[in-house]
Amino acid sequence: MSNVASDKFLLKLFEKTAEIGEISYFNKYDIGKEVGLSDKQEVDRITEILHVDGFVSYNEVMPSKVQITSKGKKRLENNQI
């Protein structure tokens, strides 16, 4: 897993959120597929790293769903990727 993959994942999650105009939960495996990640274990590793860093949060009822956090949005808005 590379930083590039996690950056692409976070950016795609940000874009999906912007499309609907509010922070919502999205299926992490669907986001992974959209950025070229077909290995579910790799998606799990990426989302866990992003979660530990505070950039995404999990849905408590459905852990396969994630959302970008305000910290994640700030990272992208400040061009820290």
mmCIF file of N, CA, C and O in Angstrom:
data_model
loop_
_atom_site.group_PDB
_atom_site.id
_atom_site.type_symbol
_atom_site.label_atom_id
_atom_site.label_comp_id
_atom_site.label_asym_id
_atom_site.label_seq_id
_atom_site.Cartn_x
_atom_site.Cartn_y
_atom_site.Cartn_z
ATOM 1 N N MET A 1 0.850 -1.177 0.000
ATOM 2 C CA MET A 1 0.000 0.000 0.000
ATOM 3 C C MET A 1 0.889 1.230 0.000
ATOM 4 O O MET A 1 1.889 1.280 0.666
ATOM 5 N N SER A 2 0.505 2.176 -0.784
ATOM 6 C CA SER A 2 1.331 3.377 -0.884
ATOM 7 C C SER A 2 0.547 4.594 -0.425
ATOM 8 O O SER A 2 -0.673 4.566 -0.305
ATOM 9 N N ASN A 3 1.281 5.653 -0.182
ATOM 10 C CA ASN A 3 0.637 6.922 0.149
ATOM 11 C C ASN A 3 -0.208 7.414 -1.015
ATOM 12 O O ASN A 3 -1.227 8.051 -0.809
ATOM 13 N N VAL A 4 0.229 7.096 -2.233
ATOM 14 C CA VAL A 4 -0.518 7.518 -3.416
ATOM 15 C C VAL A 4 -1.911 6.900 -3.392
ATOM 16 O O VAL A 4 -2.902 7.577 -3.658
ATOM 17 N N ALA A 5 -2.009 5.633 -3.036
ATOM 18 C CA ALA A 5 -3.305 4.954 -2.982
ATOM 19 C C ALA A 5 -4.207 5.586 -1.925
ATOM 20 O O ALA A 5 -5.394 5.812 -2.167
ATOM 21 N N SER A 6 -3.663 5.879 -0.758
ATOM 22 C CA SER A 6 -4.493 6.483 0.289
ATOM 23 C C SER A 6 -4.891 7.903 -0.091
ATOM 24 O O SER A 6 -6.017 8.330 0.187
ATOM 25 N N ASP A 7 -4.003 8.632 -0.757
ATOM 26 C CA ASP A 7 -4.332 9.980 -1.222
ATOM 27 C C ASP A 7 -5.453 9.937 -2.254
ATOM 28 O O ASP A 7 -6.385 10.740 -2.208
ATOM 29 N N LYS A 8 -5.370 8.986 -3.198
ATOM 30 C CA LYS A 8 -6.412 8.842 -4.218
ATOM 31 C C LYS A 8 -7.743 8.481 -3.574
ATOM 32 O O LYS A 8 -8.788 8.983 -3.971
ATOM 33 N N PHE A 9 -7.689 7.598 -2.581
ATOM 34 C CA PHE A 9 -8.902 7.185 -1.891
ATOM 35 C C PHE A 9 -9.553 8.378 -1.206
ATOM 36 O O PHE A 9 -10.758 8.616 -1.349
ATOM 37 N N LEU A 10 -8.765 9.143 -0.470
ATOM 38 C CA LEU A 10 -9.296 10.301 0.257
ATOM 39 C C LEU A 10 -9.846 11.345 -0.714
ATOM 40 O O LEU A 10 -10.912 11.922 -0.481
ATOM 41 N N LEU A 11 -9.152 11.572 -1.799
ATOM 42 C CA LEU A 11 -9.614 12.536 -2.795
ATOM 43 C C LEU A 11 -10.944 12.093 -3.401
ATOM 44 O O LEU A 11 -11.862 12.908 -3.566
ATOM 45 N N LYS A 12 -11.080 10.812 -3.736
ATOM 46 C CA LYS A 12 -12.325 10.307 -4.301
ATOM 47 C C LYS A 12 -13.459 10.440 -3.297
ATOM 48 O O LYS A 12 -14.575 10.824 -3.649
ATOM 49 N N LEU A 13 -13.198 10.151 -2.037
ATOM 50 C CA LEU A 13 -14.207 10.296 -0.998
ATOM 51 C C LEU A 13 -14.633 11.765 -0.872
ATOM 52 O O LEU A 13 -15.815 12.073 -0.746
ATOM 53 N N PHE A 14 -13.683 12.669 -0.956
ATOM 54 C CA PHE A 14 -13.954 14.103 -0.932
ATOM 55 C C PHE A 14 -14.837 14.507 -2.118
ATOM 56 O O PHE A 14 -15.812 15.243 -1.965
ATOM 57 N N GLU A 15 -14.500 14.011 -3.308
ATOM 58 C CA GLU A 15 -15.264 14.333 -4.515
ATOM 59 C C GLU A 15 -16.694 13.815 -4.410
ATOM 60 O O GLU A 15 -17.639 14.517 -4.784
ATOM 61 N N LYS A 16 -16.863 12.589 -3.910
ATOM 62 C CA LYS A 16 -18.205 12.010 -3.764
ATOM 63 C C LYS A 16 -19.029 12.849 -2.782
ATOM 64 O O LYS A 16 -20.210 13.073 -3.002
ATOM 65 N N THR A 17 -18.395 13.294 -1.729
ATOM 66 C CA THR A 17 -19.075 14.126 -0.735
ATOM 67 C C THR A 17 -19.493 15.450 -1.360
ATOM 68 O O THR A 17 -20.612 15.918 -1.152
ATOM 69 N N ALA A 18 -18.612 16.037 -2.147
ATOM 70 C CA ALA A 18 -18.906 17.316 -2.797
ATOM 71 C C ALA A 18 -20.059 17.181 -3.789
ATOM 72 O O ALA A 18 -20.872 18.102 -3.935
ATOM 73 N N GLU A 19 -20.164 16.025 -4.453
ATOM 74 C CA GLU A 19 -21.223 15.797 -5.431
ATOM 75 C C GLU A 19 -22.607 15.908 -4.801
ATOM 76 O O GLU A 19 -23.530 16.419 -5.421
ATOM 77 N N ILE A 20 -22.747 15.420 -3.577
ATOM 78 C CA ILE A 20 -24.070 15.454 -2.948
ATOM 79 C C ILE A 20 -24.238 16.658 -2.019
ATOM 80 O O ILE A 20 -25.323 16.908 -1.528
ATOM 81 N N GLY A 21 -23.161 17.369 -1.771
ATOM 82 C CA GLY A 21 -23.246 18.611 -1.023
ATOM 83 C C GLY A 21 -23.283 18.469 0.485
ATOM 84 O O GLY A 21 -23.562 19.436 1.185
ATOM 85 N N GLU A 22 -23.047 17.300 0.998
ATOM 86 C CA GLU A 22 -23.002 17.109 2.447
ATOM 87 C C GLU A 22 -22.135 15.900 2.761
ATOM 88 O O GLU A 22 -21.929 15.039 1.909
ATOM 89 N N ILE A 23 -21.660 15.852 3.974
ATOM 90 C CA ILE A 23 -20.836 14.716 4.382
ATOM 91 C C ILE A 23 -21.747 13.520 4.618
ATOM 92 O O ILE A 23 -22.684 13.593 5.416
ATOM 93 N N SER A 24 -21.516 12.465 3.876
ATOM 94 C CA SER A 24 -22.301 11.244 3.964
ATOM 95 C C SER A 24 -21.371 10.050 4.009
ATOM 96 O O SER A 24 -20.182 10.153 3.720
ATOM 97 N N TYR A 25 -21.940 8.910 4.341
ATOM 98 C CA TYR A 25 -21.176 7.664 4.341
ATOM 99 C C TYR A 25 -21.238 7.015 2.968
ATOM 100 O O TYR A 25 -22.276 7.034 2.312
ATOM 101 N N PHE A 26 -20.101 6.431 2.559
ATOM 102 C CA PHE A 26 -19.997 5.728 1.289
ATOM 103 C C PHE A 26 -19.349 4.374 1.535
ATOM 104 O O PHE A 26 -18.521 4.223 2.438
ATOM 105 N N ASN A 27 -19.696 3.406 0.696
ATOM 106 C CA ASN A 27 -19.100 2.083 0.803
ATOM 107 C C ASN A 27 -17.617 2.172 0.441
ATOM 108 O O ASN A 27 -17.272 2.596 -0.664
ATOM 109 N N LYS A 28 -16.769 1.766 1.379
ATOM 110 C CA LYS A 28 -15.323 1.905 1.164
ATOM 111 C C LYS A 28 -14.824 1.045 0.011
ATOM 112 O O LYS A 28 -13.879 1.415 -0.678
ATOM 113 N N TYR A 29 -15.477 -0.091 -0.236
ATOM 114 C CA TYR A 29 -15.043 -0.964 -1.335
ATOM 115 C C TYR A 29 -15.421 -0.375 -2.694
ATOM 116 O O TYR A 29 -14.675 -0.515 -3.662
ATOM 117 N N ASP A 30 -16.556 0.322 -2.756
ATOM 118 C CA ASP A 30 -16.933 1.006 -3.992
ATOM 119 C C ASP A 30 -15.952 2.134 -4.295
ATOM 120 O O ASP A 30 -15.537 2.310 -5.444
ATOM 121 N N ILE A 31 -15.598 2.883 -3.272
ATOM 122 C CA ILE A 31 -14.607 3.959 -3.450
ATOM 123 C C ILE A 31 -13.283 3.351 -3.907
ATOM 124 O O ILE A 31 -12.634 3.857 -4.822
ATOM 125 N N GLY A 32 -12.885 2.261 -3.271
ATOM 126 C CA GLY A 32 -11.649 1.575 -3.651
ATOM 127 C C GLY A 32 -11.650 1.177 -5.120
ATOM 128 O O GLY A 32 -10.670 1.408 -5.839
ATOM 129 N N LYS A 33 -12.750 0.596 -5.586
ATOM 130 C CA LYS A 33 -12.845 0.200 -7.000
ATOM 131 C C LYS A 33 -12.709 1.397 -7.920
ATOM 132 O O LYS A 33 -12.077 1.308 -8.971
ATOM 133 N N GLU A 34 -13.310 2.518 -7.511
ATOM 134 C CA GLU A 34 -13.262 3.718 -8.349
ATOM 135 C C GLU A 34 -11.852 4.278 -8.496
ATOM 136 O O GLU A 34 -11.578 4.997 -9.458
ATOM 137 N N VAL A 35 -10.969 3.960 -7.559
ATOM 138 C CA VAL A 35 -9.585 4.442 -7.663
ATOM 139 C C VAL A 35 -8.628 3.312 -8.046
ATOM 140 O O VAL A 35 -7.419 3.456 -7.944
ATOM 141 N N GLY A 36 -9.191 2.180 -8.488
ATOM 142 C CA GLY A 36 -8.362 1.094 -9.012
ATOM 143 C C GLY A 36 -7.892 0.084 -7.990
ATOM 144 O O GLY A 36 -6.936 -0.648 -8.241
ATOM 145 N N LEU A 37 -8.553 0.014 -6.830
ATOM 146 C CA LEU A 37 -8.176 -0.950 -5.798
ATOM 147 C C LEU A 37 -9.222 -2.060 -5.743
ATOM 148 O O LEU A 37 -10.341 -1.831 -5.303
ATOM 149 N N SER A 38 -8.847 -3.241 -6.180
ATOM 150 C CA SER A 38 -9.796 -4.347 -6.181
ATOM 151 C C SER A 38 -9.609 -5.278 -4.984
ATOM 152 O O SER A 38 -10.492 -6.072 -4.672
ATOM 153 N N ASP A 39 -8.489 -5.177 -4.310
ATOM 154 C CA ASP A 39 -8.186 -6.027 -3.158
ATOM 155 C C ASP A 39 -8.831 -5.436 -1.902
ATOM 156 O O ASP A 39 -8.457 -4.352 -1.452
ATOM 157 N N LYS A 40 -9.808 -6.166 -1.345
ATOM 158 C CA LYS A 40 -10.523 -5.657 -0.166
ATOM 159 C C LYS A 40 -9.594 -5.468 1.030
ATOM 160 O O LYS A 40 -9.789 -4.554 1.826
ATOM 161 N N GLN A 41 -8.592 -6.326 1.179
ATOM 162 C CA GLN A 41 -7.655 -6.179 2.296
ATOM 163 C C GLN A 41 -6.865 -4.874 2.167
ATOM 164 O O GLN A 41 -6.584 -4.215 3.166
ATOM 165 N N GLU A 42 -6.517 -4.512 0.953
ATOM 166 C CA GLU A 42 -5.795 -3.255 0.746
ATOM 167 C C GLU A 42 -6.700 -2.068 1.080
ATOM 168 O O GLU A 42 -6.266 -1.106 1.725
ATOM 169 N N VAL A 43 -7.960 -2.134 0.670
ATOM 170 C CA VAL A 43 -8.921 -1.074 1.005
ATOM 171 C C VAL A 43 -9.067 -0.983 2.520
ATOM 172 O O VAL A 43 -9.092 0.114 3.083
ATOM 173 N N ASP A 44 -9.145 -2.134 3.189
ATOM 174 C CA ASP A 44 -9.249 -2.143 4.657
ATOM 175 C C ASP A 44 -8.040 -1.471 5.297
ATOM 176 O O ASP A 44 -8.180 -0.691 6.241
ATOM 177 N N ARG A 45 -6.837 -1.771 4.794
ATOM 178 C CA ARG A 45 -5.611 -1.165 5.339
ATOM 179 C C ARG A 45 -5.619 0.350 5.126
ATOM 180 O O ARG A 45 -5.287 1.115 6.031
ATOM 181 N N ILE A 46 -5.995 0.764 3.930
ATOM 182 C CA ILE A 46 -6.012 2.191 3.614
ATOM 183 C C ILE A 46 -7.000 2.931 4.501
ATOM 184 O O ILE A 46 -6.671 3.968 5.084
ATOM 185 N N THR A 47 -8.202 2.392 4.617
ATOM 186 C CA THR A 47 -9.204 3.087 5.431
ATOM 187 C C THR A 47 -8.817 3.095 6.907
ATOM 188 O O THR A 47 -9.082 4.071 7.604
ATOM 189 N N GLU A 48 -8.162 2.050 7.372
ATOM 190 C CA GLU A 48 -7.738 2.039 8.772
ATOM 191 C C GLU A 48 -6.660 3.091 9.021
ATOM 192 O O GLU A 48 -6.691 3.801 10.026
ATOM 193 N N ILE A 49 -5.729 3.229 8.111
ATOM 194 C CA ILE A 49 -4.689 4.259 8.239
ATOM 195 C C ILE A 49 -5.325 5.652 8.222
ATOM 196 O O ILE A 49 -5.001 6.509 9.050
ATOM 197 N N LEU A 50 -6.243 5.870 7.282
ATOM 198 C CA LEU A 50 -6.916 7.162 7.207
ATOM 199 C C LEU A 50 -7.756 7.423 8.455
ATOM 200 O O LEU A 50 -7.844 8.562 8.920
ATOM 201 N N HIS A 51 -8.331 6.373 9.019
ATOM 202 C CA HIS A 51 -9.120 6.498 10.247
ATOM 203 C C HIS A 51 -8.215 6.868 11.432
ATOM 204 O O HIS A 51 -8.522 7.789 12.194
ATOM 205 N N VAL A 52 -7.100 6.168 11.575
ATOM 206 C CA VAL A 52 -6.164 6.440 12.674
ATOM 207 C C VAL A 52 -5.625 7.867 12.578
ATOM 208 O O VAL A 52 -5.467 8.542 13.591
ATOM 209 N N ASP A 53 -5.394 8.334 11.347
ATOM 210 C CA ASP A 53 -4.903 9.703 11.139
ATOM 211 C C ASP A 53 -6.000 10.750 11.304
ATOM 212 O O ASP A 53 -5.725 11.948 11.274
ATOM 213 N N GLY A 54 -7.259 10.300 11.448
ATOM 214 C CA GLY A 54 -8.364 11.222 11.671
ATOM 215 C C GLY A 54 -8.992 11.793 10.411
ATOM 216 O O GLY A 54 -9.756 12.751 10.483
ATOM 217 N N PHE A 55 -8.695 11.210 9.243
ATOM 218 C CA PHE A 55 -9.200 11.739 7.981
ATOM 219 C C PHE A 55 -10.522 11.121 7.547
ATOM 220 O O PHE A 55 -11.228 11.696 6.723
ATOM 221 N N VAL A 56 -10.843 9.927 8.037
ATOM 222 C CA VAL A 56 -12.133 9.301 7.761
ATOM 223 C C VAL A 56 -12.689 8.727 9.054
ATOM 224 O O VAL A 56 -11.940 8.461 10.003
ATOM 225 N N SER A 57 -14.000 8.547 9.067
ATOM 226 C CA SER A 57 -14.635 7.874 10.200
ATOM 227 C C SER A 57 -15.520 6.766 9.659
ATOM 228 O O SER A 57 -15.999 6.828 8.525
ATOM 229 N N TYR A 58 -15.705 5.758 10.490
ATOM 230 C CA TYR A 58 -16.540 4.612 10.126
ATOM 231 C C TYR A 58 -17.970 4.834 10.601
ATOM 232 O O TYR A 58 -18.198 5.456 11.635
ATOM 233 N N ASN A 59 -18.915 4.263 9.886
ATOM 234 C CA ASN A 59 -20.294 4.195 10.328
ATOM 235 C C ASN A 59 -20.351 3.121 11.405
ATOM 236 O O ASN A 59 -19.897 2.000 11.193
ATOM 237 N N GLU A 60 -20.881 3.450 12.569
ATOM 238 C CA GLU A 60 -20.891 2.507 13.686
ATOM 239 C C GLU A 60 -21.739 1.278 13.403
ATOM 240 O O GLU A 60 -21.440 0.189 13.879
ATOM 241 N N VAL A 61 -22.808 1.420 12.635
ATOM 242 C CA VAL A 61 -23.695 0.304 12.339
ATOM 243 C C VAL A 61 -23.172 -0.524 11.173
ATOM 244 O O VAL A 61 -23.278 -1.751 11.179
ATOM 245 N N MET A 62 -22.613 0.143 10.173
ATOM 246 C CA MET A 62 -22.107 -0.538 8.980
ATOM 247 C C MET A 62 -20.649 -0.133 8.761
ATOM 248 O O MET A 62 -20.365 0.845 8.079
ATOM 249 N N PRO A 63 -19.696 -0.876 9.344
ATOM 250 C CA PRO A 63 -18.291 -0.478 9.263
ATOM 251 C C PRO A 63 -17.701 -0.483 7.850
ATOM 252 O O PRO A 63 -16.606 0.040 7.651
ATOM 253 N N SER A 64 -18.426 -1.012 6.875
ATOM 254 C CA SER A 64 -17.932 -0.937 5.494
ATOM 255 C C SER A 64 -18.211 0.437 4.887
ATOM 256 O O SER A 64 -17.764 0.737 3.788
ATOM 257 N N LYS A 65 -18.923 1.278 5.627
ATOM 258 C CA LYS A 65 -19.230 2.636 5.170
ATOM 259 C C LYS A 65 -18.321 3.630 5.897
ATOM 260 O O LYS A 65 -18.134 3.534 7.103
ATOM 261 N N VAL A 66 -17.761 4.554 5.129
ATOM 262 C CA VAL A 66 -16.872 5.569 5.695
ATOM 263 C C VAL A 66 -17.301 6.946 5.211
ATOM 264 O O VAL A 66 -17.991 7.083 4.199
ATOM 265 N N GLN A 67 -16.890 7.941 5.961
ATOM 266 C CA GLN A 67 -17.106 9.318 5.533
ATOM 267 C C GLN A 67 -15.837 10.109 5.791
ATOM 268 O O GLN A 67 -15.031 9.757 6.650
ATOM 269 N N ILE A 68 -15.668 11.167 5.028
ATOM 270 C CA ILE A 68 -14.522 12.043 5.240
ATOM 271 C C ILE A 68 -14.822 12.913 6.462
ATOM 272 O O ILE A 68 -15.972 13.292 6.699
ATOM 273 N N THR A 69 -13.815 13.194 7.242
ATOM 274 C CA THR A 69 -13.976 14.058 8.412
ATOM 275 C C THR A 69 -13.612 15.486 8.032
ATOM 276 O O THR A 69 -13.066 15.750 6.952
ATOM 277 N N SER A 70 -13.878 16.397 8.930
ATOM 278 C CA SER A 70 -13.497 17.792 8.671
ATOM 279 C C SER A 70 -11.976 17.906 8.556
ATOM 280 O O SER A 70 -11.465 18.691 7.761
ATOM 281 N N LYS A 71 -11.248 17.091 9.308
ATOM 282 C CA LYS A 71 -9.780 17.083 9.211
ATOM 283 C C LYS A 71 -9.350 16.592 7.828
ATOM 284 O O LYS A 71 -8.401 17.124 7.236
ATOM 285 N N GLY A 72 -10.038 15.590 7.305
ATOM 286 C CA GLY A 72 -9.736 15.085 5.966
ATOM 287 C C GLY A 72 -10.012 16.130 4.896
ATOM 288 O O GLY A 72 -9.238 16.305 3.960
ATOM 289 N N LYS A 73 -11.140 16.848 5.044
ATOM 290 C CA LYS A 73 -11.468 17.915 4.098
ATOM 291 C C LYS A 73 -10.422 19.017 4.146
ATOM 292 O O LYS A 73 -9.982 19.509 3.110
ATOM 293 N N LYS A 74 -9.998 19.387 5.347
ATOM 294 C CA LYS A 74 -8.990 20.447 5.483
ATOM 295 C C LYS A 74 -7.675 20.033 4.835
ATOM 296 O O LYS A 74 -6.997 20.851 4.224
ATOM 297 N N ARG A 75 -7.315 18.768 4.985
ATOM 298 C CA ARG A 75 -6.080 18.260 4.371
ATOM 299 C C ARG A 75 -6.130 18.474 2.861
ATOM 300 O O ARG A 75 -5.153 18.916 2.241
ATOM 301 N N LEU A 76 -7.259 18.165 2.259
ATOM 302 C CA LEU A 76 -7.394 18.336 0.809
ATOM 303 C C LEU A 76 -7.487 19.810 0.428
ATOM 304 O O LEU A 76 -6.879 20.234 -0.549
ATOM 305 N N GLU A 77 -8.264 20.568 1.175
ATOM 306 C CA GLU A 77 -8.439 21.988 0.853
ATOM 307 C C GLU A 77 -7.141 22.769 0.998
ATOM 308 O O GLU A 77 -6.924 23.760 0.304
ATOM 309 N N ASN A 78 -6.267 22.324 1.869
ATOM 310 C CA ASN A 78 -4.973 22.983 2.056
ATOM 311 C C ASN A 78 -3.889 22.390 1.173
ATOM 312 O O ASN A 78 -2.711 22.645 1.358
ATOM 313 N N ASN A 79 -4.313 21.570 0.211
ATOM 314 C CA ASN A 79 -3.392 20.940 -0.745
ATOM 315 C C ASN A 79 -2.260 20.184 -0.060
ATOM 316 O O ASN A 79 -1.102 20.286 -0.451
ATOM 317 N N GLN A 80 -2.610 19.452 0.981
ATOM 318 C CA GLN A 80 -1.591 18.683 1.690
ATOM 319 C C GLN A 80 -1.420 17.285 1.091
ATOM 320 O O GLN A 80 -0.763 16.459 1.665
ATOM 321 N N ILE A 81 -2.033 17.063 -0.041
ATOM 322 C CA ILE A 81 -1.849 15.781 -0.748
ATOM 323 C C ILE A 81 -1.005 16.064 -1.965
ATOM 324 O O ILE A 81 -1.181 17.000 -2.653
#
